Amino acid sequence: RARLRGGMPEDQLKPAAPTPFARSLGVAGVLFLTLSVTTPASSVFVIVPGMLQIAGTGAVWATLIAGLVCVATAYIYAELSSVWPVAGGEYVMVAHTLGPLAGFVMLGINVFNNLIFLPVAGLGVSQVLASVIPALPQVGTAIVVVGACTVIGLANIRVNAMVTGLFLAIEVVALFVVSALGLVDAARRENAAGDSRRAAQERAYRFMSAMAGDRSGFDEAARALFAGDAMRFDAEIAAWPDDLREHATMLAADAWPH
């Protein structure tokens, strides 16, 4: 018989066992959530441009070194999470390894970082959108972005994974599109520069043929013109009259490779 305590059976006074959480994410959902943390679009469109403006080519070296640090950190995370397969972030692993105080400090660092990162990301997104829709207010758009991220974060974890996976796919597609457009634009500029150079060569040659075709150095100057040798061109027309030489030099100004 159950013993009575205070008029109630003793087994009813014992706290109920905690209900374990049910797994609701598969491998794909976990992968989406993990990869979305890298935020490739915010890195390329928001962080890296500012780094390049301030540090120049040093930003490339800094990014490569940071990539090596991230790989080492990923291996550490994998080891710690395999030892303690529990829910939580870095603060849980640090608490298990170094004690509760160190875990609490790590939790504070995470909170501080998140308070800074979200507004920076929101302002970066608003800056990118402003280049497409100039009338958008920067601060207001950033607030909307941060609010939307908060709402998504409060949703069911499976919905969260689907949304973040969708945005990750959009980011990757955007990176490919921007890269392709950049290559096309570079090729277009190179072709445009070549066309401009050829047009300048033709203008200068027609003038030289009409006005100095019988002068000394004409043939060599024409060869230098189409070879893109500015120094040799100047040397061959040095003996021509001043007005003729100056006009030929002016017409050939865009004929040289830059």
Coordinates of N, CA and C in Angstrom, one line a residue, residues 11-237:
D11 N 3.4 8.6 -3.7 CA 3.8 8.6 -5.1 C 3.2 9.8 -5.9
Q12 N 2.1 10.4 -5.4 CA 1.5 11.5 -6.1 C 2.3 12.8 -5.8
L13 N 3.1 12.8 -4.8 CA 3.9 14.0 -4.4 C 5.2 14.1 -5.2
K14 N 5.6 13.0 -5.9 CA 6.8 13.0 -6.6 C 6.7 13.8 -7.9
P15 N 7.6 14.6 -8.3 CA 7.5 15.4 -9.6 C 7.5 14.5 -10.8
A16 N 6.7 14.8 -11.7 CA 6.6 14.0 -12.9 C 7.9 14.1 -13.7
A17 N 8.2 13.0 -14.4 CA 9.4 12.9 -15.2 C 9.3 13.9 -16.3
P18 N 10.4 14.6 -16.7 CA 10.3 15.6 -17.8 C 10.1 14.9 -19.1
T19 N 9.2 15.5 -19.9 CA 8.9 14.9 -21.2 C 10.1 15.3 -22.2
P20 N 10.7 14.3 -22.8 CA 11.8 14.6 -23.7 C 11.3 15.2 -25.0
F21 N 12.2 16.1 -25.6 CA 11.8 16.7 -26.9 C 11.8 15.7 -28.0
A22 N 10.9 15.8 -28.9 CA 10.9 14.9 -30.0 C 11.7 15.5 -31.2
R23 N 12.5 14.6 -31.8 CA 13.3 15.1 -32.9 C 12.3 15.5 -34.1
S24 N 12.5 16.7 -34.6 CA 11.6 17.2 -35.7 C 12.4 17.6 -36.9
L25 N 13.8 17.5 -36.8 CA 14.6 17.9 -37.9 C 15.4 16.7 -38.5
G26 N 15.4 16.6 -39.8 CA 16.3 15.6 -40.4 C 17.6 16.2 -40.8
V27 N 18.4 15.4 -41.5 CA 19.7 15.8 -41.9 C 19.7 17.1 -42.7
A28 N 18.7 17.2 -43.7 CA 18.6 18.4 -44.5 C 18.3 19.6 -43.7
G29 N 17.4 19.5 -42.8 CA 17.0 20.7 -41.9 C 18.2 21.2 -41.1
V30 N 18.9 20.3 -40.5 CA 20.1 20.6 -39.7 C 21.2 21.3 -40.6
L31 N 21.3 20.7 -41.8 CA 22.3 21.2 -42.8 C 21.9 22.6 -43.2
F32 N 20.6 22.9 -43.5 CA 20.2 24.2 -43.9 C 20.5 25.3 -42.8
L33 N 20.1 24.9 -41.5 CA 20.4 25.8 -40.4 C 21.9 26.1 -40.2
T34 N 22.7 25.0 -40.4 CA 24.1 25.2 -40.2 C 24.7 26.1 -41.3
L35 N 24.4 25.8 -42.5 CA 25.0 26.6 -43.6 C 24.4 28.0 -43.6
S36 N 23.2 28.2 -43.2 CA 22.7 29.6 -43.2 C 23.4 30.5 -42.2
V37 N 24.1 29.9 -41.2 CA 24.9 30.7 -40.3 C 26.0 31.4 -41.0
T38 N 26.5 30.8 -42.1 CA 27.7 31.4 -42.9 C 27.2 32.7 -43.6
T39 N 25.9 32.8 -43.9 CA 25.4 34.0 -44.5 C 26.3 34.5 -45.7
P40 N 26.4 33.7 -46.7 CA 27.4 34.1 -47.8 C 27.0 35.5 -48.4
A41 N 25.8 35.8 -48.6 CA 25.4 37.0 -49.2 C 25.8 38.2 -48.4
S42 N 25.5 38.1 -47.0 CA 25.9 39.3 -46.2 C 27.4 39.4 -46.1
S43 N 28.1 38.3 -46.2 CA 29.6 38.4 -46.2 C 30.1 39.1 -47.5
V44 N 29.5 38.7 -48.6 CA 30.0 39.3 -49.9 C 29.5 40.7 -50.2
F45 N 28.2 40.9 -49.9 CA 27.6 42.2 -50.2 C 27.7 43.3 -49.1
V46 N 27.9 42.8 -47.8 CA 27.9 43.8 -46.7 C 29.3 43.9 -46.1
I47 N 29.9 42.8 -45.7 CA 31.1 42.9 -44.9 C 32.3 43.1 -45.8
V48 N 32.5 42.3 -46.8 CA 33.7 42.3 -47.7 C 33.9 43.6 -48.4
P49 N 32.9 44.3 -48.9 CA 33.1 45.6 -49.6 C 33.7 46.6 -48.6
G50 N 33.2 46.7 -47.4 CA 33.8 47.6 -46.4 C 35.2 47.2 -46.1
M51 N 35.5 45.9 -46.0 CA 36.9 45.5 -45.7 C 37.8 45.9 -46.9
L52 N 37.4 45.7 -48.1 CA 38.2 46.0 -49.2 C 38.5 47.5 -49.3
Q53 N 37.5 48.3 -49.0 CA 37.7 49.8 -49.0 C 38.7 50.2 -47.9
I54 N 38.7 49.6 -46.8 CA 39.6 50.0 -45.7 C 40.9 49.3 -45.8
A55 N 41.0 48.0 -46.0 CA 42.2 47.3 -46.0 C 42.8 46.9 -47.3
G56 N 42.0 47.1 -48.4 CA 42.5 46.8 -49.8 C 42.8 45.3 -49.9
T57 N 43.9 44.9 -50.5 CA 44.2 43.5 -50.8 C 44.5 42.8 -49.4
G58 N 44.7 43.5 -48.4 CA 44.9 42.9 -47.1 C 43.6 42.2 -46.6
A59 N 42.5 42.6 -47.1 CA 41.2 42.0 -46.8 C 41.1 40.6 -47.3
V60 N 41.8 40.3 -48.5 CA 41.8 39.0 -49.1 C 42.5 38.0 -48.2
W61 N 43.7 38.5 -47.7 CA 44.5 37.6 -46.8 C 43.8 37.4 -45.5
A62 N 43.1 38.4 -45.0 CA 42.4 38.3 -43.7 C 41.2 37.3 -43.9
T63 N 40.6 37.3 -45.1 CA 39.5 36.4 -45.3 C 40.0 35.0 -45.4
L64 N 41.1 34.7 -46.1 CA 41.7 33.4 -46.1 C 42.1 32.9 -44.8
I65 N 42.8 33.7 -44.0 CA 43.2 33.3 -42.6 C 41.9 33.0 -41.8
A66 N 40.9 33.8 -41.9 CA 39.7 33.6 -41.1 C 39.0 32.3 -41.6
G67 N 39.1 31.9 -42.9 CA 38.6 30.6 -43.3 C 39.3 29.5 -42.7
L68 N 40.6 29.6 -42.5 CA 41.4 28.5 -41.8 C 41.0 28.4 -40.3
V69 N 40.8 29.6 -39.7 CA 40.3 29.5 -38.3 C 38.9 28.9 -38.2
C70 N 38.1 29.2 -39.2 CA 36.7 28.6 -39.1 C 36.8 27.1 -39.3
V71 N 37.7 26.6 -40.2 CA 37.8 25.2 -40.3 C 38.2 24.5 -39.0
A72 N 39.2 25.1 -38.4 CA 39.7 24.6 -37.1 C 38.5 24.6 -36.1
T73 N 37.8 25.7 -36.0 CA 36.7 25.8 -35.1 C 35.6 24.8 -35.4
A74 N 35.3 24.5 -36.7 CA 34.3 23.5 -37.0 C 34.7 22.1 -36.5
Y75 N 36.0 21.8 -36.6 CA 36.5 20.5 -36.1 C 36.3 20.4 -34.5
I76 N 36.6 21.5 -33.9 CA 36.4 21.6 -32.4 C 34.9 21.4 -32.1
Y77 N 34.1 22.1 -32.8 CA 32.6 21.9 -32.6 C 32.2 20.5 -32.8
A78 N 32.7 19.9 -33.8 CA 32.3 18.5 -34.1 C 32.8 17.5 -33.0
E79 N 34.0 17.7 -32.4 CA 34.5 16.9 -31.4 C 33.6 17.1 -30.1
L80 N 33.4 18.4 -29.7 CA 32.7 18.6 -28.5 C 31.2 18.2 -28.6
S81 N 30.6 18.4 -29.7 CA 29.2 18.0 -29.9 C 29.0 16.5 -29.9
S82 N 30.1 15.7 -30.4 CA 30.0 14.3 -30.3 C 30.2 13.8 -28.9
V83 N 30.9 14.5 -28.1 CA 31.1 14.1 -26.7 C 29.9 14.4 -25.9
W84 N 29.3 15.6 -26.1 CA 28.1 16.0 -25.3 C 27.0 16.3 -26.4
P85 N 26.2 15.3 -26.8 CA 25.2 15.5 -27.8 C 23.9 16.1 -27.1
V86 N 24.0 17.3 -26.7 CA 22.9 18.0 -26.1 C 22.5 19.3 -26.8
A87 N 21.3 19.8 -26.6 CA 20.9 21.0 -27.3 C 21.6 22.2 -26.7
G88 N 21.8 23.3 -27.5 CA 22.5 24.5 -27.0 C 23.6 24.9 -27.9
G89 N 24.2 26.0 -27.6 CA 25.2 26.5 -28.5 C 26.6 26.3 -27.8
E90 N 27.5 27.3 -28.1 CA 28.9 27.1 -27.5 C 28.9 27.1 -26.0
Y91 N 27.9 27.9 -25.4 CA 27.9 28.0 -24.0 C 27.7 26.7 -23.3
V92 N 26.9 25.8 -23.9 CA 26.7 24.4 -23.3 C 28.0 23.6 -23.4
M93 N 28.7 23.6 -24.5 CA 29.9 22.9 -24.6 C 31.0 23.5 -23.7
V94 N 31.1 24.8 -23.6 CA 32.1 25.4 -22.7 C 31.7 25.1 -21.3
A95 N 30.4 25.1 -20.9 CA 30.1 24.8 -19.5 C 30.4 23.4 -19.2
H96 N 30.2 22.4 -20.1 CA 30.6 21.0 -19.8 C 32.1 20.9 -19.7
T97 N 32.8 21.7 -20.5 CA 34.3 21.6 -20.5 C 35.0 22.3 -19.4
L98 N 34.6 23.6 -19.2 CA 35.3 24.5 -18.2 C 34.5 24.8 -17.0
G99 N 33.3 24.5 -16.9 CA 32.5 24.8 -15.8 C 31.4 25.8 -16.0
P100 N 30.4 25.9 -15.1 CA 29.2 26.8 -15.3 C 29.6 28.3 -15.5
L101 N 30.6 28.8 -14.8 CA 31.0 30.2 -14.9 C 31.4 30.5 -16.3
A102 N 32.3 29.7 -16.9 CA 32.8 29.9 -18.2 C 31.7 29.8 -19.2
G103 N 30.7 28.8 -19.0 CA 29.6 28.7 -19.9 C 28.7 29.9 -19.8
F104 N 28.5 30.5 -18.6 CA 27.7 31.7 -18.5 C 28.4 32.9 -19.2
V105 N 29.7 33.0 -19.1 CA 30.4 34.1 -19.8 C 30.3 33.9 -21.3
M106 N 30.4 32.7 -21.8 CA 30.2 32.4 -23.2 C 28.8 32.8 -23.7
L107 N 27.8 32.5 -22.8 CA 26.4 32.9 -23.2 C 26.3 34.4 -23.3
G108 N 27.0 35.2 -22.4 CA 26.9 36.6 -22.5 C 27.6 37.1 -23.7
I109 N 28.7 36.5 -24.1 CA 29.4 36.9 -25.4 C 28.5 36.7 -26.6
N110 N 27.8 35.5 -26.6 CA 26.9 35.2 -27.7 C 25.7 36.3 -27.8
V111 N 25.2 36.6 -26.6 CA 24.1 37.6 -26.6 C 24.6 38.9 -27.1
F112 N 25.8 39.4 -26.7 CA 26.4 40.6 -27.1 C 26.6 40.6 -28.6
N113 N 27.2 39.5 -29.2 CA 27.5 39.4 -30.6 C 26.2 39.5 -31.4
N114 N 25.1 38.8 -30.9 CA 23.9 38.8 -31.7 C 23.2 40.2 -31.6
L115 N 23.4 40.9 -30.5 CA 22.8 42.3 -30.5 C 23.5 43.2 -31.5
I116 N 24.7 42.9 -31.8 CA 25.5 43.7 -32.8 C 25.2 43.2 -34.2
F117 N 25.3 41.9 -34.4 CA 25.2 41.4 -35.8 C 23.9 41.6 -36.5
L118 N 22.8 41.4 -35.8 CA 21.5 41.6 -36.4 C 21.3 43.0 -37.0
P119 N 21.5 44.1 -36.2 CA 21.4 45.4 -36.8 C 22.3 45.7 -37.9
V120 N 23.6 45.2 -37.8 CA 24.5 45.4 -38.9 C 24.0 44.7 -40.2
A121 N 23.5 43.4 -40.0 CA 23.0 42.7 -41.2 C 21.8 43.4 -41.7
G122 N 20.9 43.9 -40.9 CA 19.7 44.6 -41.3 C 20.1 45.9 -42.1
L123 N 21.0 46.6 -41.6 CA 21.5 47.8 -42.4 C 22.1 47.5 -43.7
G124 N 22.9 46.3 -43.7 CA 23.5 45.9 -44.9 C 22.4 45.5 -46.0
V125 N 21.4 44.8 -45.5 CA 20.3 44.4 -46.5 C 19.6 45.6 -47.0
S126 N 19.3 46.6 -46.1 CA 18.6 47.8 -46.6 C 19.5 48.6 -47.5
Q127 N 20.8 48.5 -47.4 CA 21.7 49.2 -48.3 C 21.7 48.6 -49.7
V128 N 21.7 47.2 -49.7 CA 21.6 46.5 -51.0 C 20.3 46.8 -51.6
L129 N 19.2 46.7 -50.9 CA 17.9 47.0 -51.5 C 17.7 48.4 -52.0
A130 N 18.4 49.4 -51.3 CA 18.3 50.8 -51.7 C 18.9 51.0 -53.1
S131 N 19.9 50.1 -53.5 CA 20.4 50.2 -54.8 C 19.5 49.8 -55.9
V132 N 18.5 49.0 -55.5 CA 17.4 48.6 -56.4 C 16.2 49.5 -56.3
I133 N 15.8 49.8 -55.1 CA 14.7 50.7 -54.8 C 15.2 51.9 -54.0
P134 N 15.6 53.0 -54.7 CA 16.3 54.1 -54.0 C 15.4 54.8 -52.9
A135 N 14.1 54.7 -53.1 CA 13.2 55.4 -52.2 C 13.1 54.7 -50.8
L136 N 13.6 53.5 -50.6 CA 13.5 52.8 -49.4 C 14.2 53.5 -48.3
P137 N 13.6 53.8 -47.1 CA 14.4 54.4 -46.0 C 15.3 53.3 -45.4
Q138 N 16.6 53.7 -45.2 CA 17.6 52.7 -44.7 C 17.3 52.2 -43.3
V139 N 17.0 53.0 -42.4 CA 16.8 52.6 -41.0 C 15.5 51.8 -40.9
G140 N 14.4 52.4 -41.5 CA 13.1 51.7 -41.5 C 13.2 50.3 -42.1
T141 N 13.9 50.2 -43.2 CA 14.0 48.8 -43.8 C 14.8 47.9 -43.0
A142 N 15.8 48.4 -42.3 CA 16.6 47.6 -41.4 C 15.8 47.1 -40.2
I143 N 14.9 47.9 -39.7 CA 14.1 47.5 -38.6 C 13.1 46.4 -39.0
V144 N 12.6 46.6 -40.2 CA 11.6 45.5 -40.8 C 12.4 44.2 -41.0
V145 N 13.6 44.3 -41.5 CA 14.4 43.0 -41.7 C 14.7 42.3 -40.3
V146 N 15.1 43.1 -39.3 CA 15.4 42.5 -38.0 C 14.1 42.0 -37.4
G147 N 12.9 42.7 -37.6 CA 11.7 42.1 -37.1 C 11.3 40.8 -37.7
A148 N 11.5 40.8 -39.1 CA 11.1 39.6 -39.8 C 12.0 38.4 -39.4
C149 N 13.3 38.7 -39.1 CA 14.2 37.6 -38.6 C 13.7 37.1 -37.3
T150 N 13.3 38.0 -36.4 CA 12.8 37.7 -35.1 C 11.6 36.8 -35.2
V151 N 10.7 37.1 -36.0 CA 9.4 36.3 -36.2 C 9.8 34.9 -36.7
I152 N 10.7 34.8 -37.7 CA 11.1 33.5 -38.2 C 11.8 32.7 -37.1
G153 N 12.6 33.4 -36.3 CA 13.3 32.7 -35.2 C 12.3 32.1 -34.2
L154 N 11.1 32.7 -34.0 CA 10.2 32.3 -33.0 C 9.3 31.2 -33.6
A155 N 9.4 30.9 -34.9 CA 8.5 29.9 -35.5 C 9.0 28.5 -35.1
N156 N 8.2 27.5 -35.5 CA 8.6 26.1 -35.3 C 10.0 25.9 -36.0
I157 N 10.8 25.0 -35.3 CA 12.1 24.8 -35.8 C 12.2 24.2 -37.2
R158 N 11.2 23.4 -37.6 CA 11.1 22.8 -38.9 C 10.8 23.9 -39.9
V159 N 9.9 24.8 -39.6 CA 9.5 25.9 -40.5 C 10.8 26.9 -40.6
N160 N 11.4 27.1 -39.5 CA 12.7 27.9 -39.5 C 13.7 27.3 -40.4
A161 N 13.9 26.0 -40.4 CA 14.9 25.4 -41.3 C 14.5 25.5 -42.7
M162 N 13.2 25.4 -43.0 CA 12.7 25.5 -44.4 C 12.9 27.0 -44.9
V163 N 12.6 28.0 -44.1 CA 12.7 29.4 -44.5 C 14.2 29.7 -44.7
T164 N 15.0 29.3 -43.7 CA 16.5 29.6 -43.8 C 17.1 28.9 -45.0
G165 N 16.6 27.7 -45.3 CA 17.1 27.0 -46.5 C 16.7 27.7 -47.7
L166 N 15.5 28.2 -47.8 CA 15.1 28.9 -49.0 C 15.9 30.2 -49.2
F167 N 16.1 30.9 -48.1 CA 16.9 32.1 -48.3 C 18.4 31.8 -48.6
L168 N 18.9 30.7 -48.1 CA 20.2 30.3 -48.4 C 20.4 30.0 -49.9
A169 N 19.3 29.3 -50.5 CA 19.3 29.0 -51.9 C 19.3 30.3 -52.7
I170 N 18.5 31.3 -52.2 CA 18.4 32.6 -52.9 C 19.8 33.3 -52.9
E171 N 20.4 33.2 -51.7 CA 21.7 33.9 -51.6 C 22.7 33.3 -52.5
V172 N 22.8 31.9 -52.6 CA 23.7 31.3 -53.5 C 23.4 31.6 -55.0
V173 N 22.2 31.6 -55.3 CA 21.8 32.0 -56.7 C 22.2 33.5 -57.0
A174 N 22.0 34.4 -56.0 CA 22.4 35.8 -56.2 C 23.9 35.9 -56.4
L175 N 24.6 35.1 -55.6 CA 26.1 35.2 -55.8 C 26.5 34.7 -57.2
F176 N 25.9 33.6 -57.7 CA 26.3 33.2 -59.0 C 25.9 34.2 -60.1
V177 N 24.7 34.8 -59.9 CA 24.3 35.8 -60.9 C 25.2 37.1 -60.9
V178 N 25.5 37.5 -59.7 CA 26.4 38.7 -59.6 C 27.8 38.4 -60.2
S179 N 28.3 37.1 -59.9 CA 29.6 36.7 -60.4 C 29.5 36.7 -62.0
A180 N 28.4 36.1 -62.5 CA 28.3 36.0 -64.0 C 28.2 37.4 -64.6
L181 N 27.4 38.3 -63.9 CA 27.3 39.7 -64.5 C 28.6 40.4 -64.4
G182 N 29.4 40.2 -63.3 CA 30.7 40.8 -63.2 C 31.6 40.4 -64.3
L183 N 31.6 39.1 -64.6 CA 32.5 38.6 -65.7 C 32.1 39.1 -67.1
V184 N 30.7 39.2 -67.3 CA 30.2 39.7 -68.6 C 30.6 41.2 -68.7
D185 N 30.4 41.9 -67.6 CA 30.7 43.4 -67.6 C 32.2 43.6 -67.9
A186 N 33.1 42.8 -67.3 CA 34.5 42.9 -67.5 C 34.9 42.6 -69.0
A187 N 34.2 41.6 -69.5 CA 34.5 41.3 -71.0 C 34.0 42.4 -71.9
R188 N 32.8 42.9 -71.5 CA 32.2 44.0 -72.3 C 33.1 45.2 -72.3
R189 N 33.6 45.6 -71.1 CA 34.5 46.7 -71.0 C 35.8 46.5 -71.8
E190 N 36.3 45.3 -71.8 CA 37.5 45.0 -72.5 C 37.3 45.1 -74.0
N191 N 36.1 44.6 -74.5 CA 35.8 44.7 -75.9 C 35.6 46.2 -76.3
A192 N 34.9 46.9 -75.4 CA 34.7 48.3 -75.7 C 36.0 49.1 -75.8
A193 N 37.0 48.8 -74.9 CA 38.3 49.4 -74.9 C 39.0 49.1 -76.2
G194 N 38.9 47.8 -76.6 CA 39.5 47.4 -77.9 C 38.9 48.1 -79.1
D195 N 37.6 48.2 -79.1 CA 36.9 48.9 -80.2 C 37.3 50.4 -80.3
S196 N 37.4 51.0 -79.1 CA 37.8 52.4 -79.0 C 39.3 52.6 -79.5
R197 N 40.1 51.7 -79.1 CA 41.5 51.7 -79.6 C 41.6 51.6 -81.1
R198 N 40.9 50.6 -81.6 CA 40.9 50.4 -83.1 C 40.4 51.6 -83.9
A199 N 39.3 52.2 -83.3 CA 38.8 53.4 -84.0 C 39.8 54.6 -84.0
A200 N 40.5 54.8 -82.8 CA 41.5 55.8 -82.8 C 42.6 55.5 -83.7
Q201 N 43.0 54.3 -83.9 CA 44.1 53.9 -84.8 C 43.7 54.3 -86.3
E202 N 42.4 53.9 -86.6 CA 41.9 54.2 -87.9 C 41.9 55.7 -88.2
R203 N 41.4 56.5 -87.2 CA 41.3 58.0 -87.4 C 42.7 58.6 -87.6
A204 N 43.6 58.1 -86.8 CA 45.0 58.7 -86.9 C 45.6 58.3 -88.2
Y205 N 45.4 57.0 -88.6 CA 46.0 56.5 -89.9 C 45.5 57.3 -91.1
R206 N 44.2 57.5 -91.1 CA 43.6 58.2 -92.3 C 44.1 59.7 -92.3
F207 N 44.3 60.3 -91.2 CA 44.8 61.7 -91.2 C 46.3 61.6 -91.7
M208 N 47.1 60.7 -91.2 CA 48.5 60.6 -91.5 C 48.6 60.3 -93.0
S209 N 47.8 59.4 -93.5 CA 47.9 59.1 -94.9 C 47.6 60.3 -95.8
A210 N 46.6 61.1 -95.4 CA 46.2 62.2 -96.3 C 47.2 63.3 -96.2
M211 N 47.7 63.6 -95.0 CA 48.5 64.8 -94.8 C 50.0 64.5 -94.7
A212 N 50.4 63.3 -94.5 CA 51.9 63.0 -94.3 C 52.3 61.7 -95.0
G213 N 51.5 61.3 -96.0 CA 51.8 60.0 -96.6 C 53.2 60.0 -97.3
D214 N 53.6 61.1 -97.8 CA 54.9 61.1 -98.5 C 56.1 61.6 -97.6
R215 N 55.8 61.8 -96.3 CA 56.9 62.3 -95.4 C 57.7 61.1 -94.9
S216 N 59.0 61.5 -94.5 CA 59.9 60.5 -93.9 C 59.3 60.0 -92.6
G217 N 59.4 58.7 -92.4 CA 59.0 58.1 -91.2 C 57.5 57.7 -91.2
F218 N 56.8 57.9 -92.3 CA 55.3 57.6 -92.3 C 55.1 56.1 -92.1
D219 N 55.8 55.3 -92.9 CA 55.6 53.9 -92.8 C 55.9 53.3 -91.4
E220 N 57.0 53.7 -90.9 CA 57.4 53.2 -89.5 C 56.4 53.7 -88.5
A221 N 55.9 55.0 -88.6 CA 55.0 55.5 -87.7 C 53.6 54.7 -87.8
A222 N 53.2 54.4 -89.0 CA 52.0 53.6 -89.1 C 52.1 52.2 -88.5
R223 N 53.3 51.6 -88.7 CA 53.5 50.3 -88.1 C 53.5 50.4 -86.5
A224 N 54.1 51.4 -86.0 CA 54.1 51.7 -84.6 C 52.7 51.9 -84.0
L225 N 51.9 52.7 -84.8 CA 50.5 53.0 -84.5 C 49.7 51.7 -84.3
F226 N 49.8 50.8 -85.2 CA 48.9 49.6 -85.1 C 49.6 48.6 -84.2
A227 N 50.8 48.7 -83.9 CA 51.5 47.8 -82.9 C 51.3 48.3 -81.5
G228 N 50.7 49.5 -81.3 CA 50.5 50.0 -80.0 C 51.8 50.5 -79.3
D229 N 52.8 50.9 -80.1 CA 54.1 51.3 -79.5 C 54.1 52.9 -79.6
A230 N 53.7 53.5 -78.5 CA 53.6 55.0 -78.5 C 55.0 55.6 -78.5
M231 N 56.0 55.1 -77.9 CA 57.3 55.7 -77.9 C 57.9 55.7 -79.3
R232 N 57.8 54.6 -80.0 CA 58.3 54.5 -81.3 C 57.5 55.4 -82.3
F233 N 56.2 55.5 -82.1 CA 55.4 56.4 -82.9 C 55.9 57.9 -82.7
D234 N 56.1 58.3 -81.5 CA 56.5 59.7 -81.2 C 57.9 59.9 -81.9
A235 N 58.7 58.9 -81.8 CA 60.1 59.1 -82.4 C 60.0 59.2 -83.9
E236 N 59.1 58.5 -84.6 CA 59.1 58.5 -86.0 C 58.5 59.8 -86.6
I237 N 57.6 60.5 -85.8 CA 57.0 61.7 -86.3 C 57.6 62.9 -85.7

